[in-house]
CSV table of C-alpha atoms in Angstrom, one decimal:
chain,number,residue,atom,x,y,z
Y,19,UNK,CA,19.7,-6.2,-18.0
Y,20,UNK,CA,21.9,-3.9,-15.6
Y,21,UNK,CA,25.0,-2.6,-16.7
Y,22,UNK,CA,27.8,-1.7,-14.5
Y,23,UNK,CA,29.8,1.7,-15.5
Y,24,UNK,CA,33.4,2.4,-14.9
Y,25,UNK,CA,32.6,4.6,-12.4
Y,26,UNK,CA,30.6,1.7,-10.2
Y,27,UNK,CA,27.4,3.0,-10.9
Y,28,UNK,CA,24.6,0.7,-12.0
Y,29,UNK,CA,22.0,1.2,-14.7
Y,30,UNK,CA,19.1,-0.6,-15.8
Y,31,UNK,CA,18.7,-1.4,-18.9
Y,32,UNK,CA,15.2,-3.3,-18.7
Y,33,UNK,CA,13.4,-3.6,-15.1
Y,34,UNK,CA,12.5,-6.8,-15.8
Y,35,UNK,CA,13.4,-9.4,-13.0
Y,36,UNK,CA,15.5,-7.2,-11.6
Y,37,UNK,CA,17.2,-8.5,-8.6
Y,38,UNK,CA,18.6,-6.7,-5.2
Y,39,UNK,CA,21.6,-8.4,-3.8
Y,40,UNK,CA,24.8,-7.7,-2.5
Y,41,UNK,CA,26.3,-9.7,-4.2
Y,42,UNK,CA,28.3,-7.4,-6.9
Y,43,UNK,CA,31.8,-8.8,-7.6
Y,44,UNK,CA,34.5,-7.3,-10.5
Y,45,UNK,CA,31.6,-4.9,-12.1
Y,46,UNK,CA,29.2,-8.3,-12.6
Y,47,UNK,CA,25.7,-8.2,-11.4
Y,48,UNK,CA,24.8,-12.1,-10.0
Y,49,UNK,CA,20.9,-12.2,-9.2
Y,50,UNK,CA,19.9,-13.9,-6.1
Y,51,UNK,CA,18.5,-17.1,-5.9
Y,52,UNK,CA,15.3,-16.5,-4.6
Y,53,UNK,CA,14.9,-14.5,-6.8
Y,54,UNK,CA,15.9,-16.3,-10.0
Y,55,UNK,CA,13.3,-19.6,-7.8
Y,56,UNK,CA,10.6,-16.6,-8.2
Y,57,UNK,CA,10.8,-15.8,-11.5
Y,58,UNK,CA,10.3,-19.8,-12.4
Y,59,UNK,CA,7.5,-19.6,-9.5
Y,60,UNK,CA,5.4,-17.0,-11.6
Y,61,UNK,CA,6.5,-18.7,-15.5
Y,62,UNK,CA,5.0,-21.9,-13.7
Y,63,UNK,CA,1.6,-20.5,-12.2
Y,64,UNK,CA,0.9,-18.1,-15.3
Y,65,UNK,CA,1.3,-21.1,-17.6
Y,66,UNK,CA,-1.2,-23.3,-14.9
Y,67,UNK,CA,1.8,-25.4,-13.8
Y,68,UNK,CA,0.8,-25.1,-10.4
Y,69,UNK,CA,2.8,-29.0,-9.4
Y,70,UNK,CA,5.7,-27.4,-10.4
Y,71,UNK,CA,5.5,-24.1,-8.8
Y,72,UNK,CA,4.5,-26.0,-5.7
Y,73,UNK,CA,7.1,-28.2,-5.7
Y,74,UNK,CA,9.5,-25.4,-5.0
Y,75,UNK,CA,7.9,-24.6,-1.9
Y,76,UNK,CA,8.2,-26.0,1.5
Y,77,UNK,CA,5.9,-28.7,2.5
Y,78,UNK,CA,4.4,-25.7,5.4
Y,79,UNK,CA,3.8,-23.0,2.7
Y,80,UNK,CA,1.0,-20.3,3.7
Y,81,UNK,CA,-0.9,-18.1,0.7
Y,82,UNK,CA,-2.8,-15.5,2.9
Y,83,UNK,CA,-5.3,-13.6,0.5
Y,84,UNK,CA,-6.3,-10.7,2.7
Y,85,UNK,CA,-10.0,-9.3,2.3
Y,86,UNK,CA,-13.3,-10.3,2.5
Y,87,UNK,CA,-13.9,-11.6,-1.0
Y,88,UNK,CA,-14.7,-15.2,-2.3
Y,89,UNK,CA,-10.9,-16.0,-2.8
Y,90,UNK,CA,-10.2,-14.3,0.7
Y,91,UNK,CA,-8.6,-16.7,3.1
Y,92,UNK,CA,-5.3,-19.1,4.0
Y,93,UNK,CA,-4.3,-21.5,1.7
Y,94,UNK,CA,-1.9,-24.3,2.0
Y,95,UNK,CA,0.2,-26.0,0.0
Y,96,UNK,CA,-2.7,-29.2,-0.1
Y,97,UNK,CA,-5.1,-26.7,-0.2
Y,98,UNK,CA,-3.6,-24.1,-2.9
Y,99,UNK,CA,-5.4,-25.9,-6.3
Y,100,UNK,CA,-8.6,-25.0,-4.8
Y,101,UNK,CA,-7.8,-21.5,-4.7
Y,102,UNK,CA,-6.2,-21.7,-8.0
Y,103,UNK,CA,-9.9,-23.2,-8.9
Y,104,UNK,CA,-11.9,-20.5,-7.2
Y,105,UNK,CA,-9.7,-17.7,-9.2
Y,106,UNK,CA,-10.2,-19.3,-12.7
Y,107,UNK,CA,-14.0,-19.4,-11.7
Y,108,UNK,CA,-14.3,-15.5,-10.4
Y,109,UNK,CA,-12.5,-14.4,-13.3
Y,110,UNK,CA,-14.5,-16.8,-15.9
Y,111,UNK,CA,-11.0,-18.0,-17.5
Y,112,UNK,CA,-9.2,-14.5,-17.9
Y,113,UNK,CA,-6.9,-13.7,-15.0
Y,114,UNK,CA,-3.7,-12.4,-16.0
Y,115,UNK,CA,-0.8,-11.9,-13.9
Y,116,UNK,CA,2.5,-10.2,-14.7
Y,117,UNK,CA,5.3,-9.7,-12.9
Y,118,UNK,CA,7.1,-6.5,-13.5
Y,119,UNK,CA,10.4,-7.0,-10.5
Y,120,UNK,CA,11.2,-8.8,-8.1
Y,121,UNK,CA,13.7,-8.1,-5.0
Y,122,UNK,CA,15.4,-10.6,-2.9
Y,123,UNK,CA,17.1,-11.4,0.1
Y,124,UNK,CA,18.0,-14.7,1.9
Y,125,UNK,CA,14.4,-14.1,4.0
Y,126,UNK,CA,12.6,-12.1,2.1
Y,127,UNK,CA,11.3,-11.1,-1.6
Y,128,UNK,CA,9.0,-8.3,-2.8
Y,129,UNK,CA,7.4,-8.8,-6.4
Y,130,UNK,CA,6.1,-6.0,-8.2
Y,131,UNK,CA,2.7,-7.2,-10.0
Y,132,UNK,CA,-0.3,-6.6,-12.9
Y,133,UNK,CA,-3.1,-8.5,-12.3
Y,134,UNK,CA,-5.9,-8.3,-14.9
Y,135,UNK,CA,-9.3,-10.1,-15.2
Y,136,UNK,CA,-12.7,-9.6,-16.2
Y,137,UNK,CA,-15.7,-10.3,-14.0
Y,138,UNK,CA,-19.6,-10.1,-14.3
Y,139,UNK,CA,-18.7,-6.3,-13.4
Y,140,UNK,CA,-16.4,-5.7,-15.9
Y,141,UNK,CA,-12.6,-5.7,-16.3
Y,142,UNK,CA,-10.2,-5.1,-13.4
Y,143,UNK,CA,-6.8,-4.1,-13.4
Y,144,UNK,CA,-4.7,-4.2,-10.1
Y,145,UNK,CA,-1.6,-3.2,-9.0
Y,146,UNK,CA,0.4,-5.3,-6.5
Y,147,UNK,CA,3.0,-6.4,-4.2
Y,148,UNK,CA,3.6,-9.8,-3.4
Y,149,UNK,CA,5.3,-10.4,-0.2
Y,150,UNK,CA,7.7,-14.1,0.0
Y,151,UNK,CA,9.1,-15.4,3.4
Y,152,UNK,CA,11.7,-17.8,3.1
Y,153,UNK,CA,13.8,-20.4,4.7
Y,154,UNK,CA,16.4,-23.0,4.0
Y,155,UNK,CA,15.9,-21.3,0.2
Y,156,UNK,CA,12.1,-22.2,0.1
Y,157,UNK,CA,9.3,-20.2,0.1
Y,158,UNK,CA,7.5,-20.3,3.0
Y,159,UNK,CA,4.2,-17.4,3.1
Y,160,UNK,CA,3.2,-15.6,0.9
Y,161,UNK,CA,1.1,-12.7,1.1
């Protein structure tokens, strides 16, 4: 929640889903679509709706997973349930992922992330920023 005080000066209540736009009219706070489409994007895939977070994306969607791992690699949107597959196997079942804020702009969105799992080596806790592309108000990379 942000709250807007006489003087014009903005203060967060709760980060959560916080939003950057400029769109700040009569001491209201409106949150930018792409980032309200994000926030359904991450409900969706932490809840293994993946057709429905897909469906919000544009038919040319990249996921570039830098590295040299076993989930490393470009995924598409055809393509993006066998990554969703390999994750749920490295992790045994446990991956976690928790989005703390996200920014937007018409081309662009940062998300501020917690991802948690435990492997054969034990439990893993990483810190994160997601990096969105967007056109026509569709994702189109992420990375």
């Amino acid at each position: 929640m942000v709250q807007v005080k006489d003087s014009g000066r903005v203060e967060v209540l709760s980060p959560r889903f916080l939003c950057y736009n400029r769109r700040m009219h009569n001491n209201t706070v409106s949150y930018h679509p792409n980032a309200q489409l994000l926030s359904k994007l991450y409900k969706h895939f932490s809840e293994g709706h993946f057709d429905q977070m897909l469906a919000a994306c544009a038919d040319t969607i990249t996921f570039s997973v830098p590295g040299k791992s076993r989930l490393a690699g470009k995924y598409t949107k055809a393509t993006f349930p066998e990554f969703a597959e390999k994750l749920h196997e490295f992790s045994g079942g446990t991956y976690k992922l928790e989005a703390h804020d996200i920014m937007a702009s018409d081309l662009h969105a940062l998300v501020l992330v917690t991802e948690k799992m435990t492997t054969q080596a034990g439990p893993i806790e990483l810190r994160a920023v997601h990096v969105w592309r967007f056109a026509q108000g569709q994702p189109i990379a992420w990375y």
